[in-house]
Every structure is written in structure tokens, then in C-alpha cells.
XYZ file of C-alpha atoms in Angstrom:
643
model
C 0.000 0.000 0.000
C 1.412 3.367 -1.043
C 0.101 6.548 0.542
C 0.443 8.269 -2.839
C -2.182 5.905 -4.266
C -4.856 7.433 -2.047
C -4.966 11.162 -2.853
C -8.184 11.843 -0.960
C -6.541 10.673 2.256
C -3.926 13.393 1.800
C -6.569 15.967 0.932
C -8.549 15.043 4.044
C -5.514 15.413 6.325
C -4.760 18.958 5.137
C -8.423 19.949 5.299
C -8.546 18.733 8.911
C -5.297 20.541 9.688
C -6.861 23.809 8.531
C -9.916 23.207 10.733
C -7.798 22.444 13.819
C -5.630 25.520 13.233
C -8.747 27.673 12.944
C -10.011 26.350 16.276
C -6.828 27.226 18.166
C -5.633 30.564 16.762
C -7.351 33.912 16.075
C -8.261 34.286 12.407
C -8.745 37.322 10.179
C -12.202 38.164 8.888
C -14.140 35.802 6.660
C -13.615 37.977 3.593
C -9.833 38.122 4.053
C -9.676 34.318 4.304
C -11.902 34.059 1.223
C -9.573 36.425 -0.678
C -6.499 34.407 0.394
C -8.257 31.195 -0.638
C -9.161 32.605 -4.050
C -5.596 33.817 -4.684
C -4.178 30.446 -3.621
C -6.448 28.477 -5.963
C -5.676 30.940 -8.785
C -1.954 30.398 -8.181
C -2.473 26.649 -8.244
C -4.309 26.711 -11.589
C -1.618 28.951 -13.099
C 1.031 26.472 -11.964
C -0.984 23.606 -13.475
C -1.192 25.468 -16.783
C 2.586 25.827 -16.779
C 2.801 22.062 -16.349
C 6.192 20.496 -16.998
C 7.759 23.804 -17.969
C 8.493 24.254 -14.294
C 11.146 22.061 -12.732
C 9.655 22.493 -9.305
C 6.521 20.403 -9.668
C 6.453 20.303 -5.853
C 5.221 23.911 -5.926
C 1.888 22.700 -7.278
C 1.439 20.252 -4.405
C 2.491 22.838 -1.825
C 0.010 25.419 -3.127
C -2.786 22.819 -3.397
C -2.276 21.670 0.194
C -2.159 25.298 1.351
C -5.464 25.871 -0.443
C -6.987 22.868 1.352
C -5.806 24.217 4.718
C -7.301 27.623 3.915
C -10.519 25.866 2.903
C -10.672 24.274 6.352
C -10.110 27.672 7.975
C -12.805 29.220 5.778
C -15.309 26.519 6.753
C -14.762 27.193 10.456
C -14.915 30.974 10.044
C -18.041 30.717 7.901
C -19.752 28.506 10.508
C -18.791 30.990 13.234
C -20.168 33.917 11.232
C -23.554 32.173 11.067
C -23.934 32.281 14.846
C -27.590 32.998 15.653
C -28.890 36.225 17.189
C -27.821 35.212 20.683
C -27.675 38.688 22.228
C -31.005 39.773 20.730
C -32.852 36.689 21.940
C -31.236 36.737 25.387
C -32.690 40.220 25.946
C -36.090 39.534 24.387
C -39.350 40.235 26.194
C -41.288 37.860 23.945
C -40.800 36.080 20.640
C -42.495 34.296 17.752
C -41.173 30.907 16.682
C -42.013 28.051 14.353
C -42.342 24.492 15.649
C -39.933 22.213 13.772
C -40.711 18.724 15.072
C -43.242 16.561 16.868
C -43.309 16.509 20.673
C -41.059 14.143 22.557
C -42.603 12.904 25.799
C -40.706 13.691 29.010
C -41.656 12.720 32.608
C -43.561 15.944 33.396
C -43.680 17.780 30.072
C -43.193 17.548 26.313
C -40.014 18.641 24.561
C -39.870 20.412 21.202
C -37.510 22.487 19.086
C -38.479 25.981 17.942
C -37.017 28.119 15.169
C -37.272 31.756 16.270
C -38.608 34.110 13.599
C -39.101 37.424 15.392
C -38.169 38.957 18.746
C -39.843 41.794 20.686
C -37.253 43.955 22.440
C -37.138 47.615 23.507
C -40.634 48.331 22.275
C -40.453 46.891 18.766
C -40.229 43.649 16.830
C -36.941 42.532 15.231
C -36.306 39.742 12.736
C -34.188 37.056 14.363
C -32.902 33.562 13.733
C -32.134 31.125 16.538
C -33.171 27.720 17.871
C -34.730 27.104 21.277
C -35.464 23.804 23.018
C -38.723 24.211 24.942
C -40.574 22.089 27.487
C -44.331 22.656 27.579
C -47.409 21.197 29.258
C -50.041 22.269 26.741
C -51.625 20.490 23.822
C -49.359 18.700 21.358
C -47.427 20.978 19.021
C -47.203 20.194 15.315
C -44.348 20.993 12.883
C -45.059 24.218 11.029
C -47.161 25.826 13.757
C -46.266 29.393 14.737
C -46.362 30.063 18.479
C -45.960 33.145 20.677
C -43.947 32.934 23.914
C -44.218 35.718 26.478
C -40.767 35.414 28.081
C -37.100 35.262 27.134
C -35.363 31.871 26.920
C -32.341 30.908 29.009
C -28.837 30.308 27.704
C -27.722 26.714 28.039
C -25.090 26.750 30.767
C -21.654 25.295 30.258
C -20.650 22.596 32.767
C -19.877 23.831 36.245
C -17.603 20.911 37.096
C -14.501 19.334 35.494
C -15.161 16.184 33.483
C -18.893 16.864 33.319
C -20.537 16.312 29.925
C -20.530 19.611 28.026
C -24.173 19.683 26.979
C -23.913 23.351 25.967
C -21.095 22.647 23.477
C -23.018 19.635 22.170
C -26.055 21.824 21.451
C -23.976 24.692 20.055
C -22.611 22.373 17.362
C -26.245 21.925 16.350
C -26.822 25.693 16.376
C -28.826 25.637 19.643
C -27.931 28.127 22.389
C -31.174 28.366 24.378
C -33.681 26.197 26.206
C -36.737 27.119 28.205
C -39.562 25.705 30.286
C -42.702 27.456 29.038
C -45.344 25.281 30.700
C -48.628 26.557 29.318
C -47.397 30.132 28.911
C -47.550 30.180 25.117
C -50.139 30.559 22.381
C -50.458 28.955 18.966
C -50.782 31.786 16.423
C -51.171 29.849 13.177
C -50.905 26.335 11.789
C -49.479 24.877 8.613
C -51.139 21.986 6.797
C -49.450 18.597 6.618
C -48.941 19.210 2.912
C -46.167 21.732 3.635
C -43.199 20.320 1.679
C -40.673 21.547 4.251
C -41.993 19.087 6.820
C -42.997 16.292 4.457
C -40.320 13.901 5.739
C -41.030 14.875 9.351
C -44.732 14.049 8.896
C -43.893 10.814 7.067
C -41.486 9.745 9.810
C -44.097 10.470 12.475
C -46.873 8.617 10.633
C -44.563 5.675 10.100
C -43.676 5.624 13.804
C -47.382 5.689 14.736
C -48.036 2.859 12.279
C -45.184 0.735 13.693
C -46.493 1.220 17.236
C -49.979 0.167 16.172
C -48.788 -2.954 14.308
C -46.255 -4.202 16.887
C -48.172 -5.524 19.917
C -45.256 -5.708 22.386
C -44.354 -2.249 23.758
C -40.659 -2.992 24.230
C -40.442 -4.518 20.776
C -42.028 -1.350 19.377
C -39.376 0.768 21.134
C -36.590 -1.263 19.544
C -38.303 -1.144 16.133
C -38.465 2.663 16.254
C -34.771 2.842 17.138
C -33.620 0.184 14.681
C -35.731 1.237 11.678
C -36.194 4.993 12.151
C -33.389 6.004 14.512
C -35.832 7.230 17.194
C -34.235 6.287 20.530
C -35.953 8.813 22.788
C -38.570 6.264 23.911
C -36.093 3.488 24.762
C -36.469 1.980 28.221
C -33.195 2.664 30.163
C -33.046 -1.014 31.174
C -33.168 -2.132 27.537
C -30.535 0.462 26.628
C -28.240 -0.835 29.386
C -28.763 -4.462 28.292
C -27.754 -3.690 24.699
C -24.817 -1.600 25.886
C -23.486 -4.368 28.126
C -23.975 -6.924 25.334
C -21.785 -4.730 23.102
C -24.475 -4.277 20.433
C -25.790 -0.795 21.183
C -24.698 0.219 17.687
C -27.553 -1.734 16.117
C -30.063 0.590 17.829
C -28.562 3.657 16.156
C -29.435 3.720 12.468
C -26.000 3.406 10.922
C -23.955 1.917 8.129
C -25.034 -1.543 9.280
C -28.657 -0.774 8.454
C -27.839 0.906 5.148
C -25.616 -2.045 4.272
C -28.417 -4.521 4.996
C -30.810 -2.610 2.735
C -28.124 -2.354 0.045
C -27.396 -6.094 0.268
C -31.097 -6.890 0.113
C -31.540 -5.105 -3.219
C -28.331 -6.576 -4.638
C -29.670 -10.046 -3.802
C -32.807 -9.146 -5.745
C -30.660 -7.997 -8.687
C -28.735 -11.271 -9.146
C -31.588 -13.595 -10.174
C -33.182 -10.954 -12.429
C -30.368 -11.307 -15.015
C -30.918 -7.786 -16.339
C -29.104 -6.302 -19.301
C -26.376 -3.734 -18.716
C -28.651 -0.696 -19.228
C -31.421 -2.208 -17.109
C -28.917 -3.143 -14.410
C -27.621 0.430 -14.278
C -31.160 1.756 -13.982
C -31.847 -0.698 -11.149
C -28.651 0.345 -9.333
C -29.568 4.018 -9.751
C -32.905 3.203 -8.123
C -31.033 1.525 -5.254
C -29.007 4.718 -4.751
C -32.227 6.770 -4.597
C -33.729 4.354 -2.063
C -30.630 4.470 0.123
C -30.641 8.270 0.239
C -34.396 8.310 0.778
C -33.876 6.101 3.824
C -31.005 8.342 4.994
C -33.248 11.432 4.868
C -36.123 9.569 6.492
C -33.973 8.550 9.475
C -32.527 12.016 10.059
C -29.166 12.012 8.226
C -27.014 10.869 11.146
C -23.232 10.976 10.413
C -22.911 7.185 10.198
C -25.856 6.922 7.784
C -24.531 9.717 5.557
C -21.101 8.067 5.565
C -22.560 4.700 4.603
C -24.908 6.181 1.991
C -22.048 8.105 0.372
C -19.820 5.032 0.383
C -22.437 2.740 -1.130
C -23.296 5.422 -3.695
C -19.676 5.670 -4.827
C -19.294 1.884 -4.844
C -22.469 1.540 -6.908
C -21.361 4.214 -9.354
C -18.065 2.376 -9.704
C -19.970 -0.861 -10.303
C -22.076 0.865 -12.965
C -18.841 1.933 -14.681
C -17.348 -1.535 -14.098
C -14.629 -0.085 -11.890
C -13.683 -0.861 -8.303
C -12.632 2.334 -6.497
C -10.330 2.209 -3.458
C -12.207 1.945 -0.175
C -9.697 4.348 1.433
C -10.408 7.006 -1.191
C -14.153 6.448 -0.786
C -13.910 6.830 2.991
C -11.817 9.988 2.745
C -14.020 11.520 0.030
C -17.227 10.851 1.976
C -15.649 12.384 5.101
C -14.643 15.488 3.126
C -18.192 15.908 1.819
C -19.588 15.767 5.344
C -16.959 18.146 6.714
C -17.569 20.696 3.965
C -21.284 20.521 4.783
C -20.654 20.914 8.525
C -17.098 21.223 9.910
C -18.359 20.533 13.449
C -19.275 16.974 12.451
C -15.707 15.864 13.214
C -16.420 16.387 16.926
C -19.462 14.078 16.925
C -18.823 10.705 18.557
C -21.006 8.932 15.989
C -18.922 10.321 13.129
C -15.651 9.272 14.765
C -16.790 5.770 15.736
C -18.386 5.147 12.338
C -15.224 5.871 10.357
C -12.975 4.086 12.836
C -15.115 0.950 12.665
C -14.971 0.845 8.857
C -11.217 1.536 8.830
C -10.712 -1.250 11.354
C -12.687 -3.701 9.234
C -10.835 -2.714 6.051
C -7.371 -2.968 7.619
C -7.728 -5.818 10.122
C -10.481 -8.113 8.850
C -8.295 -9.885 6.213
C -5.526 -10.456 8.776
C -7.885 -11.873 11.409
C -9.737 -13.975 8.836
C -6.516 -15.631 7.650
C -5.612 -16.746 11.163
C -7.980 -19.695 10.766
C -9.550 -21.383 7.743
C -12.477 -23.538 8.947
C -13.561 -26.439 6.761
C -17.222 -26.309 7.746
C -19.333 -23.702 5.952
C -21.349 -23.024 9.102
C -18.222 -22.511 11.205
C -16.725 -20.411 8.424
C -19.798 -18.134 8.452
C -19.529 -17.540 12.204
C -15.758 -17.076 11.973
C -16.211 -14.370 9.330
C -18.803 -12.625 11.500
C -16.443 -12.863 14.476
C -13.539 -11.470 12.424
C -15.601 -8.432 11.403
C -16.673 -7.808 14.999
C -13.135 -8.156 16.380
C -11.696 -5.858 13.692
C -14.267 -3.131 14.372
C -13.851 -3.469 18.150
C -10.046 -3.239 17.985
C -10.267 0.025 16.055
C -12.977 1.643 18.163
C -12.283 0.476 21.721
C -9.683 3.221 22.512
C -12.187 5.921 21.582
C -15.019 4.145 23.421
C -12.892 3.970 26.559
C -11.915 7.645 26.124
C -15.551 8.778 26.003
C -17.503 6.167 27.974
C -14.891 4.556 30.299
C -16.387 1.067 29.846
C -15.702 -2.051 27.817
C -18.287 -4.799 27.064
C -16.500 -8.088 27.762
C -18.979 -10.251 25.840
C -19.168 -8.039 22.742
C -18.213 -10.994 20.525
C -20.986 -13.190 21.896
C -23.463 -10.345 21.497
C -22.481 -9.693 17.909
C -22.547 -13.366 16.944
C -26.005 -13.920 18.429
C -27.764 -10.609 17.896
C -26.374 -9.213 14.629
C -27.679 -12.095 12.459
C -31.045 -11.668 14.151
C -30.925 -7.916 13.461
C -30.378 -8.742 9.785
C -33.556 -10.865 9.796
C -35.434 -8.130 11.668
C -34.476 -5.597 8.989
C -35.753 -7.980 6.305
C -39.144 -7.972 8.037
C -39.028 -4.364 9.222
C -38.369 -2.745 5.842
C -41.366 -4.490 4.183
C -43.465 -3.498 7.214
C -42.493 0.154 6.685
C -43.563 -0.120 3.029
C -46.605 -2.417 3.289
C -47.766 -1.789 6.849
C -50.672 0.347 5.651
C -52.323 -2.795 4.236
C -54.415 -4.131 7.179
C -53.813 -7.892 7.067
C -50.273 -7.666 5.690
C -49.296 -5.082 8.312
C -50.711 -7.174 11.154
C -48.817 -10.305 10.077
C -45.534 -8.480 9.539
C -45.961 -6.533 12.787
C -46.622 -9.692 14.790
C -43.607 -11.448 13.284
C -41.397 -8.416 13.880
C -42.586 -8.172 17.491
C -41.636 -11.814 18.123
C -38.205 -11.427 16.526
C -37.409 -8.289 18.532
C -38.649 -9.979 21.727
C -36.124 -12.752 21.066
C -33.409 -10.151 20.423
C -34.235 -8.389 23.705
C -34.137 -11.722 25.536
C -30.687 -12.493 24.116
C -29.400 -9.051 25.147
C -30.792 -9.579 28.645
C -29.256 -13.067 28.828
C -25.803 -11.742 27.910
C -26.219 -8.939 30.434
C -26.977 -11.504 33.156
C -23.628 -13.289 32.677
C -21.290 -12.186 35.513
C -18.431 -9.839 34.635
C -20.034 -8.545 31.469
C -18.735 -4.993 31.729
C -15.458 -3.432 32.854
C -16.068 0.036 34.312
C -13.897 3.025 35.187
C -11.426 2.601 32.328
C -9.480 5.669 31.246
C -7.111 6.486 28.422
C -5.335 9.723 27.528
C -5.166 11.187 24.048
C -1.428 10.330 23.602
C -2.084 6.756 24.781
C -4.999 6.457 22.359
C -2.793 7.568 19.463
C -0.110 5.087 20.563
C -2.621 2.207 20.573
C -3.796 3.123 17.075
C -0.202 3.302 15.849
C 0.381 -0.246 17.137
C -2.759 -1.402 15.309
C -1.540 0.266 12.094
C 1.884 -1.372 12.496
C 0.268 -4.804 12.792
C -2.100 -4.138 9.877
C 0.650 -3.102 7.452
C 3.528 -5.221 8.774
C 3.582 -7.467 5.702
C 2.960 -4.718 3.118
C 5.036 -1.724 4.225
C 8.566 -0.969 5.352
C 8.878 -2.610 8.754
C 11.707 -0.271 9.699
C 9.552 2.806 9.122
C 6.657 1.272 11.046
C 8.879 0.440 14.018
C 10.354 3.955 14.009
C 6.855 5.440 13.942
C 5.774 3.391 16.949
C 9.008 4.151 18.848
C 8.635 7.901 18.291
C 5.026 7.823 19.449
C 5.986 5.624 22.415
C 8.594 8.142 23.566
C 6.109 11.000 23.090
C 3.595 9.101 25.207
C 6.222 8.345 27.860
C 7.331 11.978 27.929
C 3.759 13.129 28.321
C 3.257 10.694 31.203
C 6.431 11.907 32.906
C 5.470 15.576 32.572
C 1.966 14.921 33.910
C 3.423 12.970 36.826
C 5.813 15.796 37.710
C 3.050 18.397 37.493
C 0.611 16.357 39.570
C 0.070 18.209 42.858
C 0.789 16.375 46.094
C -2.140 18.008 47.860
C -5.276 19.456 46.283
C -8.919 20.146 46.991
C -11.664 19.965 44.364
C -14.927 21.766 45.091
C -17.799 20.467 42.923
C -20.978 22.518 42.561
C -24.457 21.017 42.413
C -27.981 22.345 42.075
C -28.682 21.911 45.787
C -25.292 21.793 47.451
C -21.614 21.037 46.984
C -19.106 18.238 47.403
C -15.425 18.382 48.340
C -12.721 15.908 47.310
C -9.458 16.278 49.233
C -6.555 14.378 47.665
C -3.278 13.996 49.529
C -0.613 11.848 47.887
C -2.502 8.656 46.948
C -5.329 9.096 49.457
C -8.683 10.723 48.710
C -11.265 11.932 51.233
C -14.648 13.514 50.618
C -17.246 15.787 52.221
C -20.796 16.028 50.847
C -23.041 19.028 51.429
C -26.365 18.066 49.856
C -25.530 16.389 46.512
C -27.798 13.461 45.602
C -26.612 10.189 44.054
C -27.690 10.959 40.473
C -26.012 14.358 40.565
C -22.807 12.845 41.945
C -22.772 10.301 39.082
C -23.216 13.060 36.490
C -21.160 15.937 37.938
C -18.496 14.367 40.187
C -17.710 10.803 39.098
C -16.274 11.689 35.630
C -13.420 13.670 37.229
C -12.827 10.955 39.808
C -12.623 8.298 37.102
C -10.215 10.395 35.017
C -7.894 10.740 38.040
C -8.258 7.092 39.124
C -9.871 8.166 42.384
C -12.348 5.901 44.204
C -16.024 6.541 43.493
C -16.764 6.386 47.222
C -13.823 7.979 49.079
C -13.563 7.887 52.850
C -15.347 10.753 54.611
C -13.386 13.709 55.921
C -13.389 14.125 59.688
C -14.822 17.439 60.892
C -15.398 19.415 64.081
C -17.193 22.584 65.057
C -14.993 25.644 64.563
C -17.431 28.480 65.255
C -21.204 28.945 65.066
C -22.255 27.823 61.596
C -18.673 26.808 60.719
C -16.916 23.443 60.625
C -13.229 22.640 60.279
C -12.284 19.800 57.965
C -9.599 18.149 60.049
C -6.193 17.775 58.409
C -6.967 19.989 55.427
C -6.519 23.455 56.885
C -9.991 24.421 55.609
C -13.052 25.856 57.335
C -16.477 25.534 55.726
C -18.904 28.329 56.537
C -22.323 26.795 55.868
C -24.225 30.064 56.344
C -22.081 32.347 54.191
C -21.401 29.491 51.766
C -17.663 30.033 51.544
C -14.493 28.081 52.234
C -11.820 29.756 54.376
C -8.129 28.822 54.346
C -6.270 28.284 57.607
C -3.096 27.802 55.562
C -2.202 29.665 52.386
C -2.653 27.680 49.154
C -0.168 27.802 46.286
C -2.903 28.635 43.790
C -6.662 28.755 43.362
C -8.280 27.866 40.031
C -11.881 28.129 38.887
C -13.496 25.916 36.241
C -14.481 27.866 33.111
C -15.352 27.238 29.481
C -11.665 26.779 28.605
C -10.751 24.620 31.594
C -9.016 25.567 34.835
C -8.295 29.294 35.104
C -6.236 30.872 37.888
C -7.857 33.482 40.123
C -6.253 35.880 42.580
C -5.419 34.442 45.983
C -7.471 35.433 49.012
C -8.281 33.977 52.400
C -11.517 32.326 51.161
C -13.527 31.326 48.101
C -17.290 31.464 47.481
C -19.180 28.197 47.185
C -22.117 29.341 45.035
C -20.668 29.453 41.513
C -18.387 27.146 39.530
C -16.050 24.407 40.662
C -12.723 25.278 42.310
C -9.373 23.553 42.438
C -7.160 24.602 45.344
C -3.532 23.481 45.221
C -1.301 23.405 48.304
């Protein structure tokens, strides 16, 4: 394998480099970047026209890669310039907005997404554009309805504690900066008929979901069907979600490349016995492409589905031209298309896991498969399925550990038992989506699908019941993750590439990882106090050397799991540290023995009996130093106090 044979891989790397640079350094205005980009591409085309007259052909490559980097910078700057009217909406007295989706049921309310159209501020109405997540308790809202809200929405807060999931950043990548509980304090101004083309797919998806629920008698089976066929996971029972997660097959409940691949394979199986002529075969394949993209739009265009749809489209086009394009070029090209459409997609976990899984299968599946050549066709089938599962798991497990800190031990058993069943379920589910409107046909298909999904749920629950099915509290740093991937690459290309270069690559990365570990170890404070903030109290973690002690002032178990445990896991601290000893210091004050700290429960502050080396507060960019004083307030963000 030669890197030069895969040009789109090179293009993708420089495009990503431009995006990462744009995230970390201040950039000039959008128009200046656009001018620089235009001049760079003009220079490139002039160099191409000169062709071989120039001895320095490398100039063309240099200018082209520079243009790709500038393109990445332009994409980021353009996305930033489209930031919604945050200031205007934050200071609004009331606003008009359009409902964009059907209600999602929550425990005490219904959730919906609004597209703001107009804002009333300082005595007059202003045109505005922003998205708001609302929770209401009124009648069901319908896509296309225009509603009036008589209060300003709230900004989505960034996390107050280190390690806590950054829900605000997650929403901002989707262009959402506000959410609001409106109860019944709103009014529907106008409605839009179901025939509105803008919401045609939304209405179709909703009607299909209602039809599936009506045809599938078992409630839990219906939940899985909605997730597996339409990508709607909001109604999943948490116990079912945990069972599939522990069985290592949660990916089948997110509409992904697996589902697109099953549909693609189904239509290719139909094509073989038809024995169509070349022109008819091309027309059939073009129809398959249209169906794949129709399904992608119907299920919401998740990153994994778009990746798979693009890949199968390019493969089909190559088949129509009787050519077999490189899978690496197809992967890189599909990623570039998605990044150009939305540069923030590279930060989505689904996007990252989807591409890693396919890369793992492409690189490692042949190697694993050749380790054993079974004579039995049945054994060979299961061995191939196992090889695919192992290859995908090897490529994705570092990232899964990085984000989720768990590893499903019985992932192979889950994939061998449940994935074939999921294939059968899709073969019944897709016809049900198409023919379910026919009374008798829909009832038969729905009953069969319900039984199959019940069996799938039972298998997931059985695997979950096996002791030791999940390893928790795993952590991995970014350098370690890169080192693991480099080892996987070395193994994958050991027989095809220069072994000396591969070994040098791994050694360099190993020393970088070791250096990073050494620096982090030297910088690790001997004594520190972390103050976590909750909605109804606070929690203190006091770490001295290798010992950790804790003091809880009103945080409940669920809040501790969400706001405190991620930082503890990242630092390899126990989830239930020993309690700090305390004694009365003054009225309303307690001294935390051995820490040199006094907690004033009335004034809600923490006073130092000994001077700390530094005090840091948790902000949007991480830990930020604040000026030293004899105390810190306990009613804002998290603190880190180093001694």
C-alpha cells in the first residue's frame, strides 16, 4: 500500500489541519480568508497550466495543500459567522417561533424544538434567527405551527464541574444556544397543513412511527423497532438500553452503516436472479441509490448513515462503470463531503466511531480472517462474523474507553447472536415500513417483527446476566490512544510496508507518550482540593498523595454520578472515598480536620487556615487561575485549590 495511491486521504488530512488551526488561533475576517483562498487556488491553476515547464513540480502540491488548509479555515470561520442572534434573543421580552418537530414525551412535560422568527425587544419587533429547546405542558405541538412565547429563553449553561458532559457545546454544534420551560405560557398563532413540503419527511417519519407502534403488539419490541428502523431512541427503556450496551451491540439501535448495508445487500440479492441487461442493471442500481438516500433522509441524516450512503453510492457508481474504487479514497471523500457541509461533524462521537469501525474492518479483517480457515461452511460463516466484529472493536475500543470509560466483555458473543437476528429483523421491518398500511399484511408483519425483537431483547438480557459482562472506570489519555492506534496500524501493514519505518513510527510515538506521562506525573500536585458545585449543594474531594477523602453538602446520588464521578474516574480516584473528619470551629462553621480548611455553611464560603499555592476556577476553557485570598465562594463554579 502506497500513501500516494490514495490522494483523498492526503486531501482530508490537510483539510482537517486547517480546521484544527482555525479552532486554536485567532483568524482574520471571513472575507480576508476568502480572498487568500481565491488567490491560492488561482496560483495553483496557473502552476498547473505551466505544467512540466516548471522544474519544481512540488510547488503545485504545496500550493494545493495550502489551499486545502485555507478551505478548512474558511469553513470554520463561515460557521462561526452564522452564529444565531444570541444577544437579541437573550434580551427579548417575547418572541415568535415556528415548531420544527413533533413533541417528545418527558416525565412531566413535552419537549420540542423551535425556530425563532421574530423577537420583541425595547418596544419593537426585530427579525431574528435562533433555535430554542422548549418544554411545555399544553396540547401537542405540530411541525409548522407558529407560536408566541411571552418570556425570554435561558442560555444553556456550560458545565460547572470538570469532566462533566458539556451539553452546551453539544447543542452549540447543532446551532442551539437556548432552552426554556414554558409550561402553558404560550399561544399557537397559526398552523401549517401537513402538505407543507418543508416538513414532508417529518410528517412521514411520524406517521410511520405511529403505524409501527400500532402494528407491533409488544411495547418494548415497538421501542426497539423505532430505534432500529427509524433512529428514534428517545422512547427506549433505560433497562433495555443498558442491556444492549453491556452486550456490546448498542450500535444496532442507532441507524448506521449496518442498516444501510443490509438494505443495500437486500436489493443486490434481488438484482442477481433478475439477469438484467447492462442498461437495465444500471437503472436498477440508480434506483437503489435513490432508495438508500431516501432512507437516509427519512432517518434524520445521522453521520454514520450519511457516511454509509455516500460510500455505497460511490461503490455503486463504480460498479455501474465496471470499476472498483479504493475503499480508502471512498472513505476519505465521503468524510470530506460531510466536513464541507458541517465542519463541526468531526467532533461528533457517531462520526468518529463510524469511520474508525470501517477503517478497522478494512485494515484488520483480512488479517484476522486468515488466522484460521475452517472447513465447515457453518463454522466459516460464524468465523467471518467474528472477524468483522473483532476488527471493528479493535479500532474503536480506545475511543469508546476515552468517552464512555467502559468495555463490554462479551461483545463478541453479542455480535454473533444478535447481529444475524438484526439482519432478519431488517428484512421484516423494511417491508413493514412499506406495506404496513395494508391491514392484514401489516398485522402479520408486525406480529412477526414483534416476536423477533422480543427474542433479540431476551438475548441481550441473557448476555447482560452473565457475571463480569462490563469493565467500568477505564481511562485512556489522548497520547495513549494515538499510541494504541499506531500499534494497530503497524500490525495491519507489517507485511505490506517498510517494517523499519513502522517500528520507528511506533518508537517515536511511544517516547512521546512516555514523555507526556512523565510531565503529567511531575506536574501532579501532592495536595489538592476539588470543590464540585451542584444544584442543591456542593461536594469536596481532598486528595493527599494517593489518598482521597470527601465531604458532601447536599448532593444526591444521580447528581454525583453526572457531575463528580467523571473527574474521579479520570484521576483514578475511588467513586466512594472515605469521609473527611470534621469538628465545630465556630457557630455555623466546621473545620475539615487535616486539610486546613473551614467551611462556613451560612455564608457558603471556604476559608483557608493555611495559604494555598494557587486557586483555580473551572471555566469554558478549563481551569483558570484566580487571585489568591483567604476564602472562596461556594455558590458558583467548581474550584481547584492546590497546596
